[in-house]
Coordinates of C-alpha atoms in Angstrom, one line a residue:
Chain A
M1 CA 20.0 -1.1 15.7
S2 CA 16.3 -1.7 14.9
R3 CA 15.5 -4.6 12.6
I4 CA 14.9 -4.3 8.8
F5 CA 11.1 -4.2 8.9
E6 CA 11.2 -1.6 11.7
R7 CA 13.6 0.6 9.8
M8 CA 11.5 0.5 6.6
R9 CA 8.1 0.5 8.3
G10 CA 5.7 3.3 7.5
I11 CA 7.8 4.5 4.6
Y12 CA 6.0 4.4 1.2
T13 CA 8.7 3.2 -1.1
P14 CA 8.7 2.3 -4.8
V15 CA 8.6 -1.3 -3.7
T16 CA 5.2 -0.7 -2.1
D17 CA 4.2 1.4 -5.0
I18 CA 4.9 -1.1 -7.8
R19 CA 3.0 -3.8 -5.9
R20 CA 0.0 -1.5 -5.6
K21 CA 0.2 -0.3 -9.2
I22 CA 0.2 -3.9 -10.5
L23 CA -2.9 -4.7 -8.4
M24 CA -4.7 -1.6 -9.6
E25 CA -4.0 -2.3 -13.2
I26 CA -5.1 -6.0 -13.0
V27 CA -8.3 -5.1 -11.3
S28 CA -9.1 -2.5 -13.9
F29 CA -8.2 -5.0 -16.6
V30 CA -10.8 -7.4 -15.3
L31 CA -13.5 -4.8 -14.6
E32 CA -13.2 -3.3 -18.0
Q33 CA -13.6 -6.8 -19.4
R34 CA -10.6 -6.3 -21.7
D35 CA -9.6 -9.2 -24.0
R36 CA -7.2 -11.5 -22.2
K37 CA -4.9 -11.4 -25.2
E38 CA -4.2 -7.7 -24.3
I39 CA -2.7 -8.7 -21.0
G40 CA 0.7 -8.3 -22.6
A41 CA 0.1 -4.6 -22.8
L42 CA -0.2 -4.2 -19.0
P43 CA 3.5 -4.1 -18.1
F44 CA 3.9 -1.1 -20.5
Q45 CA 1.3 0.8 -18.6
I46 CA 3.4 0.3 -15.4
I47 CA 7.0 0.6 -16.8
Q48 CA 8.0 3.4 -19.1
M49 CA 10.3 2.1 -21.8
G50 CA 13.7 3.7 -22.2
K51 CA 13.5 5.2 -18.7
P52 CA 14.6 2.4 -16.3
L53 CA 14.1 3.6 -12.8
Y54 CA 15.4 0.7 -10.7
R55 CA 17.1 -1.8 -13.0
C56 CA 19.8 -1.9 -15.6
C57 CA 17.2 -1.5 -18.4
S58 CA 13.5 -1.2 -18.9
Y59 CA 13.4 -4.6 -20.7
R60 CA 14.4 -6.2 -17.5
E61 CA 11.8 -4.1 -15.6
V62 CA 9.1 -5.2 -17.9
S63 CA 10.1 -8.9 -17.6
I64 CA 9.9 -8.6 -13.8
V65 CA 6.6 -6.9 -14.0
R66 CA 5.2 -9.7 -16.2
Q67 CA 6.3 -12.2 -13.6
R68 CA 4.7 -10.2 -10.8
I69 CA 1.5 -9.9 -12.8
R70 CA 1.5 -13.7 -13.1
L71 CA 1.7 -14.0 -9.3
A72 CA -0.9 -11.3 -8.8
L73 CA -3.2 -13.4 -11.0
G74 CA -2.7 -16.2 -8.5
L75 CA -0.9 -18.5 -11.0
P76 CA 2.3 -20.6 -10.4
L77 CA 5.4 -18.5 -11.0
I78 CA 7.0 -18.8 -14.5
E79 CA 10.5 -17.2 -14.5
E80 CA 11.4 -15.7 -17.8
M81 CA 15.0 -16.5 -17.0
D82 CA 14.0 -20.1 -17.7
G83 CA 13.1 -19.2 -21.3
R84 CA 9.3 -19.0 -21.1
S85 CA 7.0 -16.0 -21.2
A86 CA 5.4 -15.3 -17.8
L87 CA 2.1 -14.5 -19.4
E88 CA 1.4 -17.8 -21.2
D89 CA -1.5 -20.0 -20.1
I90 CA -3.2 -17.5 -17.9
D91 CA -6.8 -18.4 -18.7
S92 CA -7.3 -20.4 -15.5
A93 CA -6.9 -17.3 -13.5
F94 CA -10.1 -15.7 -14.8
S95 CA -12.5 -17.8 -12.8
E96 CA -14.1 -17.9 -9.3
E97 CA -12.3 -21.1 -8.6
K98 CA -9.3 -21.1 -6.3
V99 CA -6.1 -21.2 -8.3
I100 CA -3.4 -20.3 -5.8
D101 CA -1.3 -23.2 -4.4
A102 CA 2.0 -23.8 -2.7
P103 CA 4.6 -22.3 -2.7
L104 CA 2.9 -19.1 -1.7
V105 CA 5.9 -16.9 -1.2
Q106 CA 8.7 -16.9 -3.8
V107 CA 11.8 -15.2 -5.0
I108 CA 11.6 -13.7 -8.5
R109 CA 15.3 -14.3 -9.4
A110 CA 15.4 -11.7 -12.1
A111 CA 14.5 -9.1 -9.5
C112 CA 17.0 -10.4 -6.9
E113 CA 20.2 -8.4 -6.7
K114 CA 22.1 -11.3 -5.0
C115 CA 23.1 -9.1 -2.1
P116 CA 25.7 -10.6 0.2
E117 CA 24.2 -13.0 2.7
D118 CA 25.9 -11.6 5.8
M119 CA 29.4 -10.1 6.0
V120 CA 31.3 -7.5 8.0
I121 CA 32.8 -5.0 5.6
V122 CA 35.2 -2.0 5.9
T123 CA 33.8 1.2 4.3
D124 CA 35.7 4.1 2.8
K125 CA 35.7 5.9 6.1
C126 CA 38.6 3.7 7.2
Q127 CA 41.8 5.7 7.6
A128 CA 44.1 2.7 8.3
C129 CA 44.9 4.4 11.5
M130 CA 47.9 4.0 13.8
A131 CA 45.8 2.6 16.7
H132 CA 43.8 0.2 14.5
P133 CA 41.9 -1.3 17.4
C134 CA 39.8 -3.3 15.0
S135 CA 42.6 -5.8 14.3
I136 CA 43.7 -5.9 17.9
V137 CA 40.3 -6.9 19.3
C138 CA 39.7 -9.4 16.5
P139 CA 39.6 -12.8 18.1
R140 CA 40.4 -14.6 14.8
N141 CA 43.1 -12.3 13.6
A142 CA 41.0 -11.7 10.5
I143 CA 42.0 -8.1 9.9
S144 CA 45.0 -7.0 7.9
F145 CA 46.1 -3.8 6.2
P146 CA 47.3 -4.6 2.7
E147 CA 46.6 -1.2 1.3
E148 CA 45.0 2.1 2.4
K149 CA 42.3 0.4 4.4
A150 CA 41.6 -2.5 6.6
Y151 CA 40.8 -5.8 5.0
I152 CA 38.7 -8.5 6.6
D153 CA 39.4 -12.1 5.7
Q154 CA 35.8 -13.3 5.2
E155 CA 36.9 -17.0 5.7
K156 CA 38.2 -16.2 9.1
C157 CA 35.6 -13.6 10.3
I158 CA 33.0 -14.9 12.8
K159 CA 30.9 -11.7 12.8
C160 CA 31.5 -11.1 16.5
M161 CA 31.2 -7.4 15.8
K162 CA 34.0 -6.4 18.1
C163 CA 35.8 -4.5 15.4
V164 CA 32.6 -2.6 14.5
E165 CA 32.3 -1.5 18.2
V166 CA 35.8 -0.2 18.6
C167 CA 36.5 1.6 15.3
P168 CA 37.2 5.3 16.0
Y169 CA 35.7 6.3 12.7
A170 CA 32.7 3.9 12.8
A171 CA 34.1 2.7 9.5
I172 CA 33.2 -1.0 9.8
T173 CA 29.7 -2.2 9.3
R174 CA 27.8 -5.4 9.0
M175 CA 25.9 -6.0 5.8
Q176 CA 23.0 -8.5 6.0
R177 CA 20.7 -9.6 3.3
P178 CA 17.4 -7.8 4.2
C179 CA 15.1 -10.8 3.4
A180 CA 17.2 -13.2 5.5
E181 CA 17.4 -10.6 8.3
A182 CA 13.6 -10.3 8.3
C183 CA 13.1 -14.0 8.3
G184 CA 12.6 -15.2 11.9
V185 CA 12.9 -18.9 11.0
D186 CA 16.1 -18.9 9.0
A187 CA 14.3 -20.0 5.9
I188 CA 16.3 -18.0 3.3
D189 CA 19.6 -19.1 1.9
S190 CA 21.2 -18.8 -1.5
D191 CA 21.0 -21.0 -4.6
E192 CA 24.1 -22.0 -6.5
N193 CA 24.1 -18.7 -8.4
G194 CA 23.8 -16.5 -5.4
Y195 CA 20.1 -15.6 -5.7
A196 CA 18.1 -15.6 -2.5
R197 CA 16.2 -18.9 -2.1
I198 CA 13.3 -19.6 0.2
I199 CA 13.5 -23.0 1.9
Q200 CA 9.9 -23.8 1.6
E201 CA 9.9 -26.6 4.3
K202 CA 11.1 -24.0 6.8
C203 CA 9.1 -21.0 5.6
V204 CA 6.0 -20.2 7.7
K205 CA 4.6 -17.6 5.3
C206 CA 4.7 -14.6 7.6
G207 CA 5.4 -12.4 4.6
L208 CA 7.9 -10.1 6.3
C209 CA 10.6 -10.9 3.6
I210 CA 8.1 -9.6 1.0
V211 CA 8.0 -6.2 2.5
S212 CA 11.6 -6.1 3.5
C213 CA 13.3 -6.8 0.2
P214 CA 14.5 -3.4 -1.1
F215 CA 14.4 -4.7 -4.7
A216 CA 10.8 -6.2 -4.5
A217 CA 12.2 -9.6 -5.4
I218 CA 9.9 -11.6 -3.2
S219 CA 6.2 -11.8 -3.8
D220 CA 3.2 -13.8 -2.7
K221 CA 0.3 -14.8 -4.8
S222 CA -3.0 -12.8 -4.9
E223 CA -6.6 -14.0 -5.3
I224 CA -7.9 -10.6 -6.3
V225 CA -9.0 -11.8 -9.7
Q226 CA -10.8 -14.8 -8.4
V227 CA -12.5 -12.7 -5.8
L228 CA -13.7 -10.3 -8.6
Y229 CA -15.2 -13.3 -10.5
T230 CA -16.8 -14.6 -7.3
L231 CA -18.4 -11.2 -6.8
S232 CA -19.7 -11.1 -10.3
N233 CA -21.6 -14.4 -9.9
T234 CA -25.0 -13.2 -8.8
Q235 CA -26.1 -16.8 -8.0
T236 CA -24.1 -17.2 -4.9
D237 CA -24.1 -15.2 -1.6
V238 CA -20.6 -13.9 -0.9
H239 CA -19.7 -13.0 2.6
A240 CA -16.7 -10.9 3.6
I241 CA -15.2 -11.6 7.0
V242 CA -12.8 -8.9 8.1
A243 CA -9.9 -9.2 10.5
P244 CA -9.8 -7.0 13.6
S245 CA -6.9 -4.9 12.3
F246 CA -9.0 -3.4 9.5
V247 CA -9.8 -0.4 11.7
G248 CA -8.0 2.7 10.6
Q249 CA -6.3 1.1 7.6
F250 CA -8.1 3.5 5.2
G251 CA -7.4 6.7 7.0
R252 CA -8.3 8.3 10.3
K253 CA -11.5 9.9 9.0
V254 CA -12.9 6.6 7.7
S255 CA -15.1 4.9 10.3
P256 CA -15.3 1.1 10.6
A257 CA -18.9 1.3 9.4
A258 CA -17.8 3.1 6.3
V259 CA -15.3 0.4 5.5
F260 CA -18.0 -2.2 5.9
E261 CA -20.4 -0.2 3.7
G262 CA -17.6 0.2 1.1
I263 CA -17.1 -3.6 1.1
G264 CA -20.8 -4.0 0.5
K265 CA -20.6 -1.7 -2.5
L266 CA -18.0 -4.0 -4.0
G267 CA -20.8 -6.6 -4.2
F268 CA -20.4 -8.6 -1.0
D269 CA -23.8 -9.7 0.3
D270 CA -22.7 -9.5 4.0
V271 CA -19.8 -8.3 6.0
K272 CA -18.8 -9.6 9.4
E273 CA -16.1 -9.0 12.0
V274 CA -13.6 -11.8 12.5
A275 CA -13.3 -10.5 16.0
Y276 CA -16.5 -12.6 16.6
G277 CA -14.4 -15.7 15.8
A278 CA -11.8 -14.3 18.2
D279 CA -14.5 -14.2 20.9
C280 CA -15.1 -17.9 20.4
D281 CA -11.4 -18.6 20.7
T282 CA -11.2 -16.5 23.9
E283 CA -14.0 -18.5 25.5
L284 CA -12.3 -21.8 24.5
L285 CA -8.9 -20.8 25.6
S286 CA -10.0 -19.2 28.9
E287 CA -11.6 -22.5 29.8
K288 CA -8.7 -24.6 28.6
I289 CA -6.2 -22.7 30.7
T290 CA -7.9 -24.1 33.8
S291 CA -6.9 -27.6 32.9
I292 CA -3.7 -27.6 30.8
E293 CA -0.4 -28.8 32.2
G294 CA 2.5 -26.4 31.5
F295 CA 1.7 -23.4 29.4
L296 CA -1.1 -22.7 27.0
G297 CA -0.1 -21.1 23.7
T298 CA -2.4 -19.0 21.6
S299 CA -3.5 -20.3 18.2
C300 CA -4.6 -17.3 16.2
C301 CA -1.4 -16.6 14.3
P302 CA -0.7 -19.4 11.8
S303 CA 3.0 -18.4 11.4
W304 CA 3.6 -18.5 15.2
V305 CA 1.8 -21.9 15.5
M306 CA 3.9 -23.4 12.6
T307 CA 7.1 -22.0 14.2
A308 CA 6.3 -23.3 17.7
R309 CA 5.2 -26.7 16.4
S310 CA 8.1 -27.3 14.1
Y311 CA 10.9 -25.8 16.2
Y312 CA 9.7 -27.0 19.6
Q313 CA 8.0 -30.3 19.1
E314 CA 8.0 -31.0 22.8
Y315 CA 5.5 -28.0 23.1
S316 CA 3.3 -29.1 20.3
D317 CA 0.5 -30.1 22.7
N318 CA 0.7 -26.8 24.5
I319 CA -0.4 -24.8 21.5
A320 CA -4.2 -24.6 21.4
E321 CA -5.8 -26.9 18.8
S322 CA -8.6 -24.5 18.3
Y323 CA -9.5 -23.0 14.9
T324 CA -8.2 -19.5 14.2
P325 CA -10.7 -16.7 14.5
M326 CA -10.9 -16.6 10.6
V327 CA -12.1 -20.2 10.5
E328 CA -14.4 -19.9 13.5
T329 CA -16.1 -17.0 11.8
A330 CA -16.3 -18.6 8.4
K331 CA -17.7 -21.8 10.0
I332 CA -20.7 -20.0 11.4
I333 CA -21.5 -18.7 8.0
K334 CA -21.0 -22.0 6.1
D335 CA -22.9 -24.0 8.7
A336 CA -25.9 -21.7 8.5
Q337 CA -25.9 -21.3 4.7
K338 CA -24.8 -24.1 2.4
G339 CA -23.4 -22.8 -0.9
A340 CA -22.4 -19.4 0.5
K341 CA -18.9 -18.2 -0.3
V342 CA -16.5 -16.7 2.3
V343 CA -13.7 -14.2 1.6
F344 CA -11.4 -13.4 4.4
I345 CA -9.9 -9.9 4.3
G346 CA -6.9 -9.3 6.6
P347 CA -3.4 -8.0 7.0
C348 CA -1.9 -11.4 6.6
V349 CA -0.1 -13.6 4.1
A350 CA -0.1 -16.6 6.4
K351 CA -3.9 -16.7 6.3
K352 CA -3.6 -17.3 2.5
H353 CA -1.5 -20.3 3.4
E354 CA -3.9 -21.4 6.1
A355 CA -6.9 -21.4 3.8
L356 CA -4.9 -23.8 1.5
M357 CA -4.9 -26.4 4.2
P358 CA -7.3 -29.2 3.3
E359 CA -8.9 -29.0 6.8
M360 CA -9.6 -25.2 6.5
A361 CA -10.3 -25.0 2.7
P362 CA -14.0 -25.9 3.0
Y363 CA -14.6 -22.9 5.2
V364 CA -12.7 -20.1 3.5
D365 CA -12.9 -19.7 -0.2
H366 CA -10.5 -16.9 -0.8
V367 CA -8.2 -14.6 1.2
I368 CA -7.1 -11.1 0.3
T369 CA -5.2 -8.4 2.2
F370 CA -6.3 -4.9 3.1
E371 CA -3.9 -3.7 0.4
E372 CA -5.7 -5.8 -2.1
L373 CA -9.0 -4.6 -0.8
A374 CA -7.9 -1.1 -1.3
A375 CA -6.9 -1.9 -4.9
L376 CA -10.5 -3.0 -5.4
F377 CA -11.9 0.2 -3.9
V378 CA -9.7 2.3 -6.1
A379 CA -10.6 0.4 -9.3
F380 CA -14.3 0.5 -8.4
G381 CA -14.0 4.2 -7.8
I382 CA -15.3 3.9 -4.2
D383 CA -14.1 6.7 -1.9
L384 CA -14.6 5.5 1.7
Q385 CA -14.2 9.1 2.9
K386 CA -17.4 10.0 1.2
I387 CA -19.4 7.3 2.8
E388 CA -21.4 8.5 5.7
S389 CA -22.7 5.4 7.5
S390 CA -25.0 5.6 10.4
E391 CA -24.9 1.9 11.0
T392 CA -23.1 0.6 14.0
I393 CA -21.2 -2.7 13.9
Q394 CA -21.8 -5.0 16.9
D395 CA -20.5 -8.4 15.9
A396 CA -17.9 -8.7 18.6
S397 CA -16.7 -7.8 22.1
A398 CA -14.2 -5.2 23.1
L399 CA -11.7 -7.9 24.0
G400 CA -12.2 -9.7 20.6
R401 CA -11.5 -6.5 18.8
G402 CA -8.2 -6.2 20.7
Y403 CA -6.8 -9.3 19.0
A404 CA -5.4 -7.0 16.4
L405 CA -2.8 -5.7 18.8
A406 CA 0.2 -7.5 20.3
G407 CA -0.8 -8.5 23.8
G408 CA -4.5 -8.3 22.9
V409 CA -5.1 -12.0 22.7
G410 CA -3.5 -12.7 26.1
E411 CA -5.4 -9.8 27.6
A412 CA -8.7 -11.2 26.3
I413 CA -8.0 -14.7 27.6
M414 CA -6.8 -13.5 31.0
E415 CA -9.7 -11.1 31.6
T416 CA -12.3 -13.7 30.5
A417 CA -10.7 -16.4 32.7
R418 CA -11.0 -13.9 35.6
Q419 CA -14.5 -13.0 34.9
K420 CA -15.9 -16.5 34.1
F421 CA -13.8 -18.9 36.1
N422 CA -12.5 -16.6 38.8
I423 CA -8.8 -17.3 37.9
N424 CA -6.8 -14.4 39.0
H425 CA -3.1 -15.4 38.9
I426 CA -2.1 -16.2 35.3
S427 CA 1.5 -15.6 34.5
F428 CA 1.7 -14.3 31.0
E429 CA 4.5 -14.0 28.4
R430 CA 4.2 -12.7 24.9
A431 CA 6.4 -12.0 21.9
D432 CA 5.9 -10.4 18.5
T433 CA 8.2 -11.3 15.5
L434 CA 9.2 -14.9 15.1
E435 CA 12.7 -14.2 16.2
D436 CA 11.4 -13.0 19.6
C437 CA 8.9 -15.8 19.7
R438 CA 11.8 -18.3 19.4
K439 CA 13.7 -16.5 22.1
M440 CA 10.7 -16.7 24.4
L441 CA 10.3 -20.4 23.8
N442 CA 14.0 -20.9 24.4
R443 CA 13.7 -19.2 27.7
I444 CA 10.8 -21.5 28.6
A445 CA 12.8 -24.5 27.6
K446 CA 15.7 -23.4 29.8
G447 CA 13.3 -22.9 32.7
E448 CA 14.1 -19.1 32.9
I449 CA 10.4 -18.3 32.7
N450 CA 7.5 -20.4 33.6
P451 CA 4.3 -18.8 32.2
D452 CA 0.8 -20.2 32.2
L453 CA -0.2 -18.4 29.0
V454 CA 1.9 -17.6 26.0
E455 CA 1.0 -15.4 23.1
G456 CA 2.9 -15.4 19.9
M457 CA 2.5 -13.2 16.9
A458 CA 4.7 -13.2 13.8
C459 CA 4.3 -9.6 12.9
P460 CA 5.9 -6.6 14.7
G461 CA 3.2 -5.0 16.8
G462 CA 0.8 -7.8 16.1
C463 CA -1.6 -8.1 13.2
I464 CA -1.6 -4.3 12.7
G465 CA 2.0 -4.7 11.6
G466 CA 1.2 -7.3 9.0
P467 CA 2.5 -7.3 5.5
G468 CA -0.9 -6.6 3.9
T469 CA -1.6 -3.4 5.9
L470 CA -1.8 0.2 4.6
S471 CA -1.5 2.5 7.6
P472 CA 1.3 3.3 10.0
L473 CA 1.1 1.4 13.3
R474 CA 0.6 4.2 15.7
M475 CA -2.4 5.6 13.9
V476 CA -4.1 2.2 13.7
T477 CA -3.4 1.3 17.4
R478 CA -5.4 4.3 18.6
Q479 CA -8.3 3.5 16.4
V480 CA -8.4 -0.2 17.2
R481 CA -8.7 0.8 20.9
E482 CA -11.5 3.3 20.2
F483 CA -13.4 0.7 18.2
A484 CA -13.0 -1.8 21.0
K485 CA -14.4 0.7 23.5
A486 CA -17.4 1.2 21.2
S487 CA -18.5 -2.4 21.5
S488 CA -21.7 -3.0 23.3
H489 CA -20.1 -5.8 25.4
H490 CA -16.6 -6.1 27.0
Y491 CA -16.5 -9.8 27.4
P492 CA -16.9 -12.4 24.6
Q493 CA -20.4 -13.7 23.8
C494 CA -20.0 -16.7 21.6
I495 CA -22.9 -19.0 21.9
S496 CA -22.3 -22.4 20.2
G497 CA -22.0 -21.4 16.7
L498 CA -24.9 -18.9 16.6
P499 CA -24.2 -15.4 15.3
P500 CA -24.9 -12.6 17.7
E501 CA -28.1 -11.4 16.0
A502 CA -29.6 -14.9 16.3
Q503 CA -29.1 -14.8 20.1
Q504 CA -31.4 -11.9 20.7
Chain B
M1 CA 0.5 28.4 20.6
T2 CA -2.1 31.2 20.1
S3 CA -5.3 30.6 18.3
K4 CA -4.0 32.8 15.5
T5 CA -4.0 30.9 12.2
K6 CA -0.6 29.6 11.1
P7 CA 1.0 31.0 8.0
I8 CA 1.2 27.7 6.1
T9 CA -1.8 25.5 5.3
V10 CA -1.0 21.9 4.2
E11 CA -4.0 20.0 2.9
L12 CA -3.5 16.4 2.2
C13 CA -6.1 14.4 0.4
A14 CA -7.2 11.5 2.6
G15 CA -9.5 9.9 0.0
T16 CA -9.2 6.2 -0.7
N17 CA -7.2 6.7 -3.9
C18 CA -4.6 8.8 -2.2
T19 CA -4.5 6.6 0.9
F20 CA -3.8 3.6 -1.4
R21 CA -0.8 5.5 -2.9
G22 CA 0.8 6.5 0.4
A23 CA -1.2 9.5 1.8
G24 CA -1.4 7.9 5.3
N25 CA 2.4 7.4 5.4
L26 CA 2.9 11.0 4.3
L27 CA 0.5 12.3 6.9
H28 CA 2.5 10.3 9.5
V29 CA 5.7 11.9 8.3
L30 CA 4.2 15.4 8.5
Y31 CA 2.9 14.9 12.0
S32 CA 6.2 13.4 13.1
E33 CA 8.2 16.4 11.9
K34 CA 7.9 18.6 15.0
Q35 CA 9.8 21.5 13.6
I36 CA 7.1 22.4 11.1
A37 CA 4.2 22.2 13.6
P38 CA 4.4 25.9 14.8
Y39 CA 4.1 27.1 11.2
C40 CA 1.7 24.6 9.6
D41 CA -1.9 23.8 9.8
I42 CA -2.0 20.2 8.6
K43 CA -5.5 19.2 7.3
E44 CA -6.8 16.0 5.9
S45 CA -9.0 17.0 3.1
S46 CA -11.5 15.2 0.9
C47 CA -10.9 14.3 -2.7
F48 CA -9.7 17.3 -4.8
H49 CA -12.2 16.7 -7.6
D50 CA -10.4 13.7 -8.9
L51 CA -7.2 15.6 -9.6
C52 CA -5.5 12.3 -8.9
N53 CA -7.0 10.8 -12.1
H54 CA -8.0 7.5 -10.5
A55 CA -5.0 7.4 -8.2
K56 CA -2.6 7.7 -11.1
N57 CA -1.3 11.1 -9.7
S58 CA -1.9 10.3 -6.0
P59 CA -1.2 11.4 -3.4
I60 CA -2.4 15.0 -3.9
V61 CA -1.2 17.8 -1.5
R62 CA -2.1 21.5 -1.5
I63 CA 0.3 23.9 0.3
N64 CA -1.4 27.3 0.6
N65 CA -2.6 27.5 -3.0
Q66 CA -0.1 25.3 -4.8
I67 CA -1.1 21.8 -5.8
F68 CA 1.4 18.9 -5.7
T69 CA 0.7 15.6 -7.5
N70 CA 2.5 12.3 -6.8
A71 CA 3.4 14.0 -3.5
S72 CA 6.4 12.3 -1.9
P73 CA 7.5 13.2 1.7
E74 CA 10.9 14.6 0.5
V75 CA 9.2 17.0 -1.9
I76 CA 6.5 18.1 0.5
L77 CA 8.8 18.6 3.5
D78 CA 11.3 20.5 1.4
A79 CA 8.5 22.7 0.1
I80 CA 7.3 23.4 3.6
F81 CA 10.8 24.1 4.9
T82 CA 11.4 26.5 2.0
R83 CA 8.3 28.4 2.9
I84 CA 9.4 28.5 6.6
D85 CA 12.8 29.9 5.5
E86 CA 11.1 32.6 3.4
L87 CA 9.0 33.6 6.4
G88 CA 12.2 34.0 8.4
N89 CA 13.8 36.1 5.7
Q90 CA 10.8 38.4 5.4
Q91 CA 10.9 39.2 9.2
Q92 CA 14.6 40.2 9.0

């Protein structure tokens, strides 16, 4: 069976909807310059009292929304379960200063339904049949028939799935906790009360649990309010740098140039493709692959890098040390213009985490997702479909723009190594989703595969499958490819920190 | 398929408000439902004069001349299949 995030992918559920409604309301709240004391009224614009849709009562729904609002403001989570109002001390959020800090991804316990961690259960379809092959194939003798249906002793069950496979009625099924199933690094367990708990030391902030929890109990923090304040400060130049996966996120009829122009209308002074930073990385890695011993691992996905480094310390040196395309792009701007601010816009939760690292923090001021960007467009009343832009964007190569897709990073490095250094035989392995990344590294460790180049991506399908995206994968893939073809140059052109226009 | 126009026209707002509230996902659902293709012209339209009221009623869909607000895939697909069934009954 396909995995949790693949099953739910592309379906617009109430989980997605509540997240977006909250973002929309908060942005409007700031734009309308409403009195901060009125923030307590916001949950009631989102939840209709007396008509609970998803919980036992609307009071609980309101309480959860208050906690979600707090995280959307970028503030540390206060759980009302602990006896405090989630909307106290919110003043620090209304500033252009960075307020988000670790932990970035958290469980809101009031929203967590404490679903079973992992168990094989017998459903009502069971007929307690004469053949009962389930109990016969069970290697632990865990199945008995006390009443009208089979009973599985959970203490004995080892989840080998043999009973599931043989049942003539397909009456036995495995029930897994969706957040834990989505997590590729086993970072989710339960606390003493049965609520899901994120083990922060293990978590690599990929964000897949956020979009996989069917009860919207896991959330990251947003910088959307601080970005609004940054934009309203006319004294500073604010640059938006946009990840390669932006293409097609706002509908098929919205051109990349229209997205850039829309971002400009929000008040950004300049917009640049992060695919340019990707080009710099391609050049660096295609040169590095000529000299490294063992394999070279890509460095653009922070969740993959964290996973590879912490689970496979012996391969730590194999993962490229280079900055990610986000930081490479931000660096060019910051080096050229002191005092400028940089906001990264991407599909990614892990980039929010990356920008918190002391080494990266000077380059990237804030990080928002495409979903958060869309909330800005909606609140500002900007309809991208109505923008007819005649501008063409030429910040990056075709290969750099391909970084958005699984396999694109490896392709860029291999093609560039071939063209620049005449290296033709690079054996390449790649994986998307952290579970598959770990399988790949295991195979390398066992010597089953022996690649020169290894690409890892945390999200299914690559960055276009990220938790902060808006559009279905297949639609975006086509448009990313078209935009890559439209580039004036196929191979990267990254000349020692100079932006492309300065080279001409 | 002939060039003759199809009996059902489905217009889906592809403005930014509706896209934010799931229009892209809905479009994907409509294109994936191969059974409706012979009967439906699926069009991405521009904003329906802010019928969505700043995304509050998004997404907006128009099937022939009927407007649907807060259009969810289950309602839209059912509305389309109902019309297809009616066409079948008329022919009998």
